[in-house]
Tab-separated table of C-alpha atoms and ligand atoms in Angstrom:
chain	number	residue	atom	x	y	z
A	1	UNK	CA	-7.486	-15.471	-16.308
A	2	UNK	CA	-6.836	-13.221	-13.501
A	3	UNK	CA	-9.738	-14.673	-11.635
A	4	UNK	CA	-8.601	-18.144	-12.067
A	5	UNK	CA	-5.381	-17.266	-10.953
A	6	UNK	CA	-6.698	-15.690	-7.882
A	7	UNK	CA	-8.858	-18.733	-7.165
A	8	UNK	CA	-6.038	-21.145	-7.576
A	9	UNK	CA	-3.692	-19.068	-5.540
A	10	UNK	CA	-5.809	-18.048	-2.580
A	11	UNK	CA	-6.261	-21.755	-1.789
A	12	UNK	CA	-2.450	-22.239	-1.873
A	13	UNK	CA	-0.941	-18.896	-0.802
A	14	UNK	CA	-3.151	-18.528	2.272
A	15	UNK	CA	-0.360	-19.876	4.408
A	16	UNK	CA	1.351	-17.728	6.703
A	17	UNK	CA	5.123	-17.571	5.950
A	18	UNK	CA	7.161	-19.497	8.322
A	19	UNK	CA	7.169	-17.777	11.710
A	20	UNK	CA	10.386	-19.390	12.714
A	21	UNK	CA	11.993	-17.040	10.138
A	22	UNK	CA	12.117	-14.367	12.724
A	23	UNK	CA	13.282	-15.835	15.987
A	24	UNK	CA	13.764	-13.088	18.545
A	25	UNK	CA	17.168	-11.698	18.833
A	26	UNK	CA	18.418	-11.636	22.344
A	27	UNK	CA	21.412	-9.269	22.287
A	28	UNK	CA	19.135	-6.249	22.766
A	29	UNK	CA	20.986	-3.054	23.416
A	30	UNK	CA	19.063	-0.294	24.819
A	31	UNK	CA	19.276	2.905	23.001
A	32	UNK	CA	20.850	5.879	24.855
A	33	UNK	CA	19.484	8.846	22.951
A	34	UNK	CA	16.922	10.312	25.286
A	35	UNK	CA	14.581	11.339	22.373
A	36	UNK	CA	14.509	7.648	21.062
A	37	UNK	CA	13.937	6.387	24.729
A	38	UNK	CA	11.098	8.920	25.069
A	39	UNK	CA	9.317	7.880	21.872
A	40	UNK	CA	9.979	4.148	22.458
A	41	UNK	CA	8.367	4.767	26.099
A	42	UNK	CA	5.391	6.496	24.500
A	43	UNK	CA	5.052	3.800	21.870
A	44	UNK	CA	4.969	1.017	24.586
A	45	UNK	CA	1.977	2.608	26.109
A	46	UNK	CA	0.109	2.553	22.750
A	47	UNK	CA	-0.383	-1.232	22.808
A	48	UNK	CA	-2.289	-1.615	19.562
A	49	UNK	CA	-1.447	-0.914	16.047
A	50	UNK	CA	-2.452	-1.576	12.391
A	51	UNK	CA	0.025	-3.291	9.928
A	52	UNK	CA	-0.830	-3.227	6.285
A	53	UNK	CA	0.913	-5.185	3.501
A	54	UNK	CA	-0.051	-3.804	0.320
A	55	UNK	CA	1.566	-3.989	-3.245
A	56	UNK	CA	0.864	-5.081	-6.681
A	57	UNK	CA	0.864	-8.726	-5.423
A	58	UNK	CA	-2.500	-8.115	-4.054
A	59	UNK	CA	-3.945	-8.300	-7.579
A	60	UNK	CA	-3.254	-12.005	-7.758
A	61	UNK	CA	-4.143	-12.524	-4.135
A	62	UNK	CA	-0.454	-14.312	-3.739
A	63	UNK	CA	2.033	-14.218	-0.880
A	64	UNK	CA	3.621	-10.881	-0.750
A	65	UNK	CA	6.956	-10.919	-2.888
A	66	UNK	CA	8.006	-14.462	-1.944
A	67	UNK	CA	6.737	-16.197	-5.225
A	68	UNK	CA	9.651	-14.547	-7.097
A	69	UNK	CA	12.210	-15.819	-4.627
A	70	UNK	CA	13.922	-18.909	-6.259
A	71	UNK	CA	13.943	-20.961	-2.891
A	72	UNK	CA	12.196	-24.328	-2.564
A	73	UNK	CA	9.809	-23.369	0.326
A	74	UNK	CA	6.173	-23.867	0.811
A	75	UNK	CA	5.542	-20.187	0.924
A	76	UNK	CA	7.570	-19.497	-2.235
A	77	UNK	CA	5.777	-21.834	-4.618
A	78	UNK	CA	4.577	-20.353	-7.836
A	79	UNK	CA	1.001	-21.143	-8.965
A	80	UNK	CA	-1.139	-19.922	-12.006
A	81	UNK	CA	-0.452	-19.786	-15.850
A	82	UNK	CA	3.251	-18.537	-15.608
A	83	UNK	CA	4.406	-20.847	-12.686
A	84	UNK	CA	6.235	-23.286	-14.989
A	85	UNK	CA	9.013	-20.949	-16.081
A	86	UNK	CA	10.756	-18.698	-13.502
A	87	UNK	CA	11.679	-15.952	-15.835
A	88	UNK	CA	7.988	-15.762	-17.351
A	89	UNK	CA	6.779	-15.699	-13.892
A	90	UNK	CA	8.960	-12.870	-12.712
A	91	UNK	CA	8.216	-10.883	-15.837
A	92	UNK	CA	4.332	-11.343	-15.469
A	93	UNK	CA	4.608	-10.541	-11.576
A	94	UNK	CA	6.690	-7.213	-12.266
A	95	UNK	CA	4.227	-6.544	-15.062
A	96	UNK	CA	1.329	-6.234	-12.354
A	97	UNK	CA	2.549	-2.787	-11.983
A	98	UNK	CA	1.037	-1.829	-15.266
A	99	UNK	CA	-2.668	-2.788	-13.955
A	100	UNK	CA	-2.299	-1.722	-10.358
A	101	UNK	CA	-5.118	0.859	-9.843
A	102	UNK	CA	-6.670	0.796	-6.412
A	103	UNK	CA	-9.525	3.258	-7.264
A	104	UNK	CA	-11.274	2.803	-3.960
A	105	UNK	CA	-8.222	4.054	-1.983
A	106	UNK	CA	-9.408	6.179	0.779
A	107	UNK	CA	-6.985	6.182	3.645
A	108	UNK	CA	-9.134	8.391	5.922
A	109	UNK	CA	-11.686	5.396	5.893
A	110	UNK	CA	-8.924	3.055	7.204
A	111	UNK	CA	-7.793	5.521	9.790
A	112	UNK	CA	-11.305	6.035	11.247
A	113	UNK	CA	-12.048	2.228	11.458
A	114	UNK	CA	-8.532	1.765	12.991
A	115	UNK	CA	-9.128	4.494	15.505
A	116	UNK	CA	-12.555	3.404	16.398
A	117	UNK	CA	-10.989	-0.182	17.086
A	118	UNK	CA	-8.608	1.608	19.752
A	119	UNK	CA	-5.452	1.384	17.453
A	120	UNK	CA	-2.863	4.098	17.842
A	121	UNK	CA	-0.191	3.628	15.465
A	122	UNK	CA	0.172	2.363	11.877
A	123	UNK	CA	2.816	0.474	9.963
A	124	UNK	CA	2.779	0.324	6.141
A	125	UNK	CA	4.871	-1.602	3.800
A	126	UNK	CA	6.386	1.135	1.804
A	127	UNK	CA	8.567	-1.321	-0.089
A	128	UNK	CA	8.369	-5.122	0.301
A	129	UNK	CA	11.255	-7.561	-0.804
A	130	UNK	CA	9.799	-7.508	-4.487
A	131	UNK	CA	11.212	-3.857	-4.730
A	132	UNK	CA	7.782	-2.301	-5.705
A	133	UNK	CA	7.623	1.211	-4.033
A	134	UNK	CA	4.431	2.357	-2.648
A	135	UNK	CA	5.855	5.799	-2.418
A	136	UNK	CA	7.301	8.318	-4.849
A	137	UNK	CA	10.816	7.473	-5.109
A	138	UNK	CA	13.281	9.059	-7.502
A	139	UNK	CA	15.629	6.010	-7.421
A	140	UNK	CA	13.507	3.692	-9.602
A	141	UNK	CA	10.571	3.690	-11.704
A	142	UNK	CA	9.155	0.449	-10.172
A	143	UNK	CA	6.745	2.389	-8.116
A	144	UNK	CA	3.223	3.448	-7.801
A	145	UNK	CA	3.782	6.920	-9.125
A	146	UNK	CA	5.526	5.820	-12.348
A	147	UNK	CA	3.810	6.563	-15.554
A	148	UNK	CA	3.615	2.655	-16.064
A	149	UNK	CA	1.238	2.396	-13.098
A	150	UNK	CA	-2.128	3.311	-14.061
A	151	UNK	CA	-2.896	4.826	-10.364
A	152	UNK	CA	-0.326	7.396	-10.974
A	153	UNK	CA	-2.754	9.705	-12.600
A	154	UNK	CA	-4.694	9.728	-9.319
A	155	UNK	CA	-3.920	12.812	-7.105
A	156	UNK	CA	-3.511	10.184	-4.295
A	157	UNK	CA	-0.839	8.119	-5.979
A	158	UNK	CA	1.812	8.702	-3.472
A	159	UNK	CA	0.256	6.047	-1.319
A	160	UNK	CA	2.631	6.079	1.524
A	161	UNK	CA	2.264	9.817	1.825
A	162	UNK	CA	-1.582	9.594	1.808
A	163	UNK	CA	-1.685	6.850	4.362
A	164	UNK	CA	0.801	8.563	6.778
A	165	UNK	CA	-1.024	11.821	6.474
A	166	UNK	CA	-4.487	10.371	7.002
A	167	UNK	CA	-3.434	8.361	10.127
A	168	UNK	CA	-1.299	11.188	11.541
A	169	UNK	CA	-4.280	13.485	11.379
A	170	UNK	CA	-6.070	10.992	13.639
A	171	UNK	CA	-3.365	11.108	16.095
A	172	UNK	CA	-1.538	7.768	15.101
A	173	UNK	CA	2.153	7.303	15.567
A	174	UNK	CA	3.491	6.365	12.005
A	175	UNK	CA	5.861	3.500	10.988
A	176	UNK	CA	7.336	2.932	7.610
A	177	UNK	CA	7.970	-0.692	6.900
A	178	UNK	CA	10.931	-0.955	4.460
A	179	UNK	CA	12.632	-4.253	2.845
A	180	UNK	CA	16.404	-3.889	2.918
A	181	UNK	CA	16.583	-6.592	0.233
A	182	UNK	CA	15.298	-5.459	-3.154
A	183	UNK	CA	14.519	-8.301	-5.568
A	184	UNK	CA	13.887	-5.754	-8.363
A	185	UNK	CA	17.301	-3.688	-7.936
A	186	UNK	CA	20.057	-4.670	-10.456
A	187	UNK	CA	22.537	-4.057	-7.732
A	188	UNK	CA	20.992	-6.658	-5.375
A	189	UNK	CA	19.948	-9.273	-7.869
A	190	UNK	CA	22.451	-8.461	-10.581
A	191	UNK	CA	20.854	-9.670	-13.824
A	192	UNK	CA	24.434	-11.035	-14.807
A	193	UNK	CA	23.769	-13.977	-12.599
A	194	UNK	CA	20.603	-15.728	-12.029
A	195	UNK	CA	19.106	-15.231	-8.456
A	196	UNK	CA	19.626	-18.276	-6.360
A	197	UNK	CA	17.763	-17.478	-3.129
A	198	UNK	CA	16.616	-14.432	-1.036
A	199	UNK	CA	20.245	-13.094	-0.678
A	200	UNK	CA	22.160	-10.767	-2.769
A	201	UNK	CA	23.266	-12.868	-5.876
A	202	UNK	CA	27.016	-11.701	-6.082
A	203	UNK	CA	29.585	-11.738	-3.538
A	204	UNK	CA	29.887	-8.008	-2.286
A	205	UNK	CA	33.538	-8.345	-1.466
A	206	UNK	CA	34.317	-9.137	-5.025
A	207	UNK	CA	32.183	-6.571	-6.487
A	208	UNK	CA	32.286	-3.768	-3.930
A	209	UNK	CA	31.218	-1.085	-6.333
A	210	UNK	CA	28.031	-2.852	-6.878
A	211	UNK	CA	27.432	-3.312	-3.180
A	212	UNK	CA	28.375	0.374	-2.790
A	213	UNK	CA	25.626	1.297	-5.299
A	214	UNK	CA	23.053	-0.800	-3.553
A	215	UNK	CA	23.869	0.875	-0.179
A	216	UNK	CA	23.716	4.317	-1.662
A	217	UNK	CA	20.293	3.405	-3.286
A	218	UNK	CA	18.875	2.080	-0.021
A	219	UNK	CA	20.239	5.087	1.993
A	220	UNK	CA	18.718	7.558	-0.607
A	221	UNK	CA	15.199	5.705	-0.466
A	222	UNK	CA	15.093	5.808	3.230
A	223	UNK	CA	16.197	9.368	3.073
A	224	UNK	CA	13.257	10.203	0.816
A	225	UNK	CA	11.148	8.475	3.446
A	226	UNK	CA	12.489	10.399	6.276
A	227	UNK	CA	12.197	13.782	4.497
A	228	UNK	CA	9.124	14.024	2.120
A	229	UNK	CA	6.479	12.297	4.428
A	230	UNK	CA	6.087	14.464	7.383
A	231	UNK	CA	6.982	12.996	10.821
A	232	UNK	CA	7.726	9.405	10.897
A	233	UNK	CA	8.101	7.707	14.324
A	234	UNK	CA	9.219	4.157	13.343
A	235	UNK	CA	11.493	2.667	10.687
A	236	UNK	CA	10.662	-0.920	10.640
A	237	UNK	CA	13.351	-2.639	8.572
A	238	UNK	CA	12.499	-6.103	7.283
A	239	UNK	CA	14.826	-8.760	5.472
A	240	UNK	CA	17.231	-9.694	8.391
A	241	UNK	CA	19.512	-11.583	6.082
A	242	UNK	CA	20.854	-8.001	4.850
A	243	UNK	CA	23.174	-7.650	7.906
A	244	UNK	CA	26.808	-7.772	8.754
A	245	UNK	CA	28.323	-11.206	9.011
A	246	UNK	CA	29.444	-10.422	12.549
A	247	UNK	CA	25.760	-10.280	13.747
A	248	UNK	CA	24.880	-13.790	12.338
A	249	UNK	CA	23.797	-16.209	15.260
A	250	UNK	CA	25.010	-19.660	14.126
A	251	UNK	CA	22.463	-21.087	16.540
A	252	UNK	CA	19.616	-19.946	14.260
A	253	UNK	CA	19.221	-22.179	11.073
A	254	UNK	CA	17.945	-19.542	8.556
A	255	UNK	CA	20.980	-17.136	9.541
A	256	UNK	CA	23.647	-19.898	9.079
A	257	UNK	CA	22.724	-20.012	5.406
A	258	UNK	CA	23.403	-16.374	4.669
A	259	UNK	CA	26.288	-16.611	2.269
A	260	UNK	CA	27.544	-13.070	2.070
A	261	UNK	CA	28.425	-10.176	4.342
A	262	UNK	CA	25.516	-7.827	3.609
A	263	UNK	CA	26.445	-4.850	5.750
A	264	UNK	CA	24.100	-1.920	4.684
A	265	UNK	CA	25.566	0.589	7.093
A	266	UNK	CA	22.796	0.814	9.681
A	267	UNK	CA	24.922	3.395	11.821
A	268	UNK	CA	24.697	5.610	8.778
A	269	UNK	CA	21.063	5.039	8.004
A	270	UNK	CA	20.078	5.485	11.714
A	271	UNK	CA	21.967	8.611	11.935
A	272	UNK	CA	20.630	10.021	9.002
A	273	UNK	CA	16.972	9.110	9.888
A	274	UNK	CA	17.375	10.629	13.185
A	275	UNK	CA	18.612	13.801	11.659
A	276	UNK	CA	15.366	14.367	10.104
A	277	UNK	CA	13.275	12.557	12.465
A	278	UNK	CA	14.466	13.068	16.015
A	279	UNK	CA	14.124	10.237	18.263
A	280	UNK	CA	13.289	7.750	15.348
A	281	UNK	CA	12.654	4.252	16.574
A	282	UNK	CA	14.655	1.915	14.380
A	283	UNK	CA	13.696	-1.609	14.101
A	284	UNK	CA	16.418	-3.677	12.378
A	285	UNK	CA	14.443	-6.578	12.759
A	286	UNK	CA	16.245	-9.867	13.790
A	287	UNK	CA	19.652	-8.321	13.707
A	288	UNK	CA	19.930	-7.415	17.501
A	289	UNK	CA	22.251	-4.708	18.672
A	290	UNK	CA	22.068	-1.035	18.785
A	291	UNK	CA	19.547	-0.554	15.822
A	292	UNK	CA	16.751	-3.226	16.824
A	293	UNK	CA	15.058	-0.766	19.284
A	294	UNK	CA	12.214	-3.150	19.798
A	295	UNK	CA	11.915	-6.830	19.080
A	296	UNK	CA	9.292	-8.399	16.711
A	297	UNK	CA	7.930	-11.822	17.479
A	298	UNK	CA	6.018	-12.956	14.469
A	299	UNK	CA	2.693	-14.725	14.494
A	300	UNK	CA	3.556	-15.767	18.152
A	301	UNK	CA	2.904	-14.471	21.817
A	302	UNK	CA	5.837	-14.961	24.223
A	303	UNK	CA	4.866	-17.051	27.132
A	304	UNK	CA	6.384	-14.418	29.646
A	305	UNK	CA	7.273	-10.814	29.624
A	306	UNK	CA	10.553	-10.152	27.738
A	307	UNK	CA	13.408	-7.912	29.118
A	308	UNK	CA	13.117	-5.428	26.230
A	309	UNK	CA	10.407	-3.550	24.290
A	310	UNK	CA	8.623	-5.857	21.744
A	311	UNK	CA	5.600	-6.148	19.361
A	312	UNK	CA	3.864	-9.219	18.193
A	313	UNK	CA	2.888	-8.895	14.527
A	314	UNK	CA	0.023	-11.159	13.702
A	315	UNK	CA	-2.207	-11.396	10.780
A	316	UNK	CA	-6.015	-10.820	11.075
A	317	UNK	CA	-6.566	-13.245	8.131
A	318	UNK	CA	-4.278	-16.475	7.150
A	319	UNK	CA	-1.943	-14.324	5.093
A	320	UNK	CA	-0.011	-10.822	5.265
A	321	UNK	CA	-1.110	-9.844	1.890
A	322	UNK	CA	-4.865	-9.797	0.482
A	323	UNK	CA	-6.176	-13.089	-0.471
A	324	UNK	CA	-9.787	-13.306	-1.820
A	325	UNK	CA	-12.036	-15.019	0.605
A	326	UNK	CA	-9.370	-15.201	3.324
A	327	UNK	CA	-10.486	-16.518	6.726
A	328	UNK	CA	-10.215	-13.992	9.426
A	329	UNK	CA	-9.738	-14.761	12.983
A	330	UNK	CA	-12.774	-14.400	15.284
A	331	UNK	CA	-12.953	-11.046	17.169
A	332	UNK	CA	-13.000	-13.361	20.391
A	333	UNK	CA	-9.545	-14.454	19.540
A	334	UNK	CA	-8.263	-11.174	18.486
A	335	UNK	CA	-9.233	-9.577	21.755
A	336	UNK	CA	-7.614	-12.633	23.711
A	337	UNK	CA	-4.459	-11.923	21.699
A	338	UNK	CA	-4.492	-8.372	22.664
A	339	UNK	CA	-4.951	-9.070	26.387
A	340	UNK	CA	-2.275	-11.929	26.374
A	341	UNK	CA	0.192	-9.593	24.594
A	342	UNK	CA	-0.224	-6.715	26.834
A	343	UNK	CA	0.056	-8.977	30.049
A	344	UNK	CA	3.624	-9.773	28.645
A	345	UNK	CA	4.401	-6.213	28.223
A	346	UNK	CA	4.101	-6.198	24.491
A	347	UNK	CA	2.377	-4.423	21.608
A	348	UNK	CA	-0.012	-5.939	19.189
A	349	UNK	CA	0.569	-5.041	15.571
A	350	UNK	CA	-2.457	-6.360	13.834
A	351	UNK	CA	-2.308	-6.705	10.145
A	352	UNK	CA	-5.034	-6.289	7.370
A	353	UNK	CA	-4.053	-6.727	3.696
A	354	UNK	CA	-5.929	-4.126	1.590
A	355	UNK	CA	-7.695	-5.390	-1.741
A	356	UNK	CA	-6.359	-4.597	-5.160
A	357	UNK	CA	-9.184	-1.909	-5.292
A	358	UNK	CA	-7.895	-0.279	-2.323
A	359	UNK	CA	-10.223	-1.294	0.622
A	360	UNK	CA	-10.526	-3.800	3.505
A	361	UNK	CA	-12.870	-6.574	3.352
A	362	UNK	CA	-16.345	-6.256	5.072
A	363	UNK	CA	-15.170	-8.886	7.599
A	364	UNK	CA	-12.017	-6.902	8.458
A	365	UNK	CA	-14.210	-3.730	9.119
A	366	UNK	CA	-16.674	-5.707	11.298
A	367	UNK	CA	-13.765	-7.173	13.256
A	368	UNK	CA	-12.361	-3.677	13.873
A	369	UNK	CA	-15.805	-2.466	14.936
A	370	UNK	CA	-16.375	-5.328	17.301
A	371	UNK	CA	-12.897	-4.725	18.849
A	372	UNK	CA	-13.698	-1.193	19.219
A	373	UNK	CA	-16.778	-1.674	21.144
A	374	UNK	CA	-15.004	-3.781	23.435
A	375	UNK	CA	-12.281	-1.217	23.863
A	376	UNK	CA	-14.533	1.513	24.599
A	377	UNK	CA	-15.486	-0.295	27.902
A	378	UNK	CA	-12.039	-1.835	28.613
A	379	UNK	CA	-9.353	0.635	27.155
A	380	UNK	CA	-8.382	1.893	30.602
A	381	UNK	CA	-7.165	-1.672	31.263
A	382	UNK	CA	-5.248	-1.798	27.928
A	383	UNK	CA	-3.278	1.421	27.396
A	384	UNK	CA	-0.251	2.478	29.490
A	385	UNK	CA	-0.311	-0.871	31.529
A	386	UNK	CA	2.575	-3.012	32.711
A	387	UNK	CA	2.608	-6.716	33.355
A	388	UNK	CA	1.722	-8.294	36.751
A	389	UNK	CA	2.833	-11.755	37.721
A	390	UNK	CA	1.494	-14.398	37.382
A	391	UNK	CA	0.524	-12.642	33.976
A	392	UNK	CA	-2.039	-15.482	33.247
A	393	UNK	CA	-3.677	-18.133	35.200
A	394	UNK	CA	-6.352	-20.366	33.893
A	395	UNK	CA	-8.672	-17.900	32.013
A	396	UNK	CA	-7.489	-15.025	34.078
A	397	UNK	CA	-5.217	-12.590	32.789
A	398	UNK	CA	-3.321	-9.698	34.789
A	399	UNK	CA	-1.969	-6.323	34.135
A	400	UNK	CA	-1.306	-3.308	36.329
A	401	UNK	CA	-1.103	0.579	35.859
A	402	UNK	CA	2.338	1.983	35.764
A	403	UNK	CA	2.036	3.365	39.205
A	404	UNK	CA	1.114	-0.043	40.573
A	405	UNK	CA	-2.046	1.378	42.318
A	406	UNK	CA	-4.588	-0.346	40.015
A	407	UNK	CA	-4.541	-3.913	39.117
A	408	UNK	CA	-6.790	-5.342	36.264
A	409	UNK	CA	-7.780	-8.965	36.214
A	410	UNK	CA	-9.364	-9.877	32.912
A	411	UNK	CA	-11.541	-13.066	32.860
A	412	UNK	CA	-11.462	-14.365	29.256
A	413	UNK	CA	-14.278	-16.235	27.624
A	414	UNK	CA	-13.926	-19.627	26.130
A	415	UNK	CA	-13.126	-20.335	22.676
A	416	UNK	CA	-16.854	-20.188	21.570
A	417	UNK	CA	-17.032	-16.757	23.118
A	418	UNK	CA	-19.008	-17.695	26.357
A	419	UNK	CA	-18.033	-16.012	29.385
A	420	UNK	CA	-18.619	-17.906	32.382
A	421	UNK	CA	-17.551	-16.424	35.730
A	422	UNK	CA	-16.494	-18.538	38.661
A	423	UNK	CA	-17.831	-17.769	41.959
A	424	UNK	CA	-14.356	-16.433	43.212
A	425	UNK	CA	-11.106	-15.407	41.737
A	426	UNK	CA	-7.885	-15.778	43.919
A	427	UNK	CA	-5.733	-12.785	43.120
A	428	UNK	CA	-2.186	-13.626	44.109
A	429	UNK	CA	0.378	-11.174	45.581
A	430	UNK	CA	-1.952	-8.509	46.927
A	431	UNK	CA	-3.491	-7.756	50.258
A	432	UNK	CA	-7.047	-6.044	50.507
A	433	UNK	CA	-7.558	-3.190	52.957
A	434	UNK	CA	-10.488	-0.965	54.042
A	435	UNK	CA	-9.590	1.350	51.014
A	436	UNK	CA	-9.487	-1.337	48.380
A	437	UNK	CA	-12.287	-1.071	45.851
A	438	UNK	CA	-13.225	-3.630	42.963
A	439	UNK	CA	-15.227	-2.471	39.828
A	440	UNK	CA	-16.185	-4.737	37.109
A	441	UNK	CA	-15.958	-2.454	33.832
A	442	UNK	CA	-18.952	-4.155	32.216
A	443	UNK	CA	-21.113	-3.620	35.505
A	444	UNK	CA	-19.603	-0.631	37.223
A	445	UNK	CA	-22.531	-0.085	39.456
A	446	UNK	CA	-22.173	-3.396	41.200
A	447	UNK	CA	-20.574	-3.556	44.596
A	448	UNK	CA	-17.766	-6.377	44.792
A	449	UNK	CA	-15.822	-7.887	47.843
A	450	UNK	CA	-12.302	-8.592	48.090
A	451	UNK	CA	-11.240	-10.550	51.230
A	452	UNK	CA	-7.719	-11.748	52.312
A	453	UNK	CA	-6.940	-15.423	52.869
A	454	UNK	CA	-3.663	-17.270	53.012
A	455	UNK	CA	-1.516	-14.567	51.411
A	456	UNK	CA	-3.826	-13.820	48.591
A	457	UNK	CA	-6.909	-11.858	47.985
A	458	UNK	CA	-10.234	-13.566	47.097
A	459	UNK	CA	-12.659	-11.659	44.906
A	460	UNK	CA	-16.269	-12.872	45.484
A	461	UNK	CA	-18.311	-12.723	42.273
A	462	UNK	CA	-22.072	-12.774	43.152
A	463	UNK	CA	-24.610	-14.738	41.077
A	464	UNK	CA	-26.271	-11.603	39.874
A	465	UNK	CA	-22.967	-10.909	38.195
A	466	UNK	CA	-22.627	-14.353	36.687
A	467	UNK	CA	-25.985	-14.069	35.297
A	468	UNK	CA	-25.114	-10.810	33.638
A	469	UNK	CA	-21.959	-12.286	32.388
A	470	UNK	CA	-23.783	-14.072	29.528
A	471	UNK	CA	-24.151	-10.830	27.751
A	472	UNK	CA	-20.406	-9.697	28.114
A	473	UNK	CA	-18.371	-10.185	25.345
A	474	UNK	CA	-14.733	-11.677	24.779
A	475	UNK	CA	-13.373	-10.836	28.312
A	476	UNK	CA	-14.478	-8.792	31.290
A	477	UNK	CA	-12.178	-6.876	33.480
A	478	UNK	CA	-12.335	-6.383	37.367
A	479	UNK	CA	-10.609	-3.214	38.175
A	480	UNK	CA	-8.900	-3.464	41.658
A	481	UNK	CA	-7.932	0.055	43.129
A	482	UNK	CA	-5.344	-0.870	45.824
B	1	GLC	C1	7.183	-12.809	7.251
B	1	GLC	C2	6.963	-12.679	5.785
B	1	GLC	C3	7.074	-11.253	5.155
B	1	GLC	C4	6.269	-10.267	5.965
B	1	GLC	C5	6.631	-10.372	7.426
B	1	GLC	C6	5.825	-9.417	8.378
B	1	GLC	O1	8.479	-12.705	7.582
B	1	GLC	O2	7.861	-13.561	5.297
B	1	GLC	O3	6.819	-11.397	3.824
B	1	GLC	O4	6.562	-9.050	5.567
B	1	GLC	O5	6.406	-11.761	7.893
B	1	GLC	O6	6.305	-9.592	9.664
């Protein structure tokens, strides 16, 4: 039965949940806490991180959480034997807790693969909208460490702690994804009323004591994450409909439909978080203002640099959560995404959904390995760089070092992965002088020439290099030392 369900659902749920749900907020407020600024600055230099969506839903291979949300959207559709009746479905979904047993869970293996790929930070779903906690909370029994969950008998059952410890050991910055809405919690979806949509299912103004209890629950859970899990750098809060009414942008469709004020007291949460985790970067996603310290375009890359820190989160497969037989983006495309994102000054948070057994697919490992091989040669043109106008022209993408003394021009391969080098590249906005040096990172011994012409510098690429380029993968880089 489980297998049949997986097969049906993997065809249908491999859709990526509507990217437009998370339009970028524009009312960015730069933090003033020097420790937050310092952490944010450091984070911006890291460029490349690993996102993991993992929960009991991975056992069915369905979209994370959304199939229990009673909205009529493509990504909320129920499939499988319980689909016909909402209550049966929710019960069966929540019952997945009693079979969750990822016996192959070995976060050190993930950390090693991510590190080798050149990733420098990690964000894990400690709790998604369905409310299942991948950490040892005292606030609910709907958690991986509950006696109801078979994995609770493992010494590694506190998954968030194990993941954070393993990645921290490998030098990663640590990010806790946490969903503000909680579709298991009776003070968010009060069983007295049936849930109608993703929002709280009662009017918090009418039942203030219920909302106060939910606020306390949320505060307590975040406090647990901020205290029992070592140093945490990023609190990545999802579920932007949980927000004060005053922050709703009426120009954004999905925000107009939020029925109630759902003020969760971000000021209090951020203050508490930063008491335990000085400099904590808070990402109150899509809400804008003081507690969205960086902005998170989803499944997209902005065309131009943005005026604030940002990160594109993008799935390696077709889905955030594990889907058996998912189709993964080719390495070529993933490297190009990274290059394009950094050329606009952003970070790339690349998502992999671990399997119900607790591992990545072989394909995911091989993508990471190939990205790593490329990063070992080109990493110096990735980390700590800033944008350089015109950012991208044809198949050439530019970035520069922070001190602006080095310019990096990437030449991207075509979609099929072939790298064809032109005879020359026009590099706008710079003037070469006697000291200017050019190095191709894939062929550092080769001497290259840059000459000035009509207000630009022309980089001549000899035929010998063009011939060698056939063996270069994904993108090559010209390092121009000014
Ligand atoms: C989308 C999905 C949500 C997921 C998030 C990650 O908004 O709806 O389930 O966690 O993307 O960015």
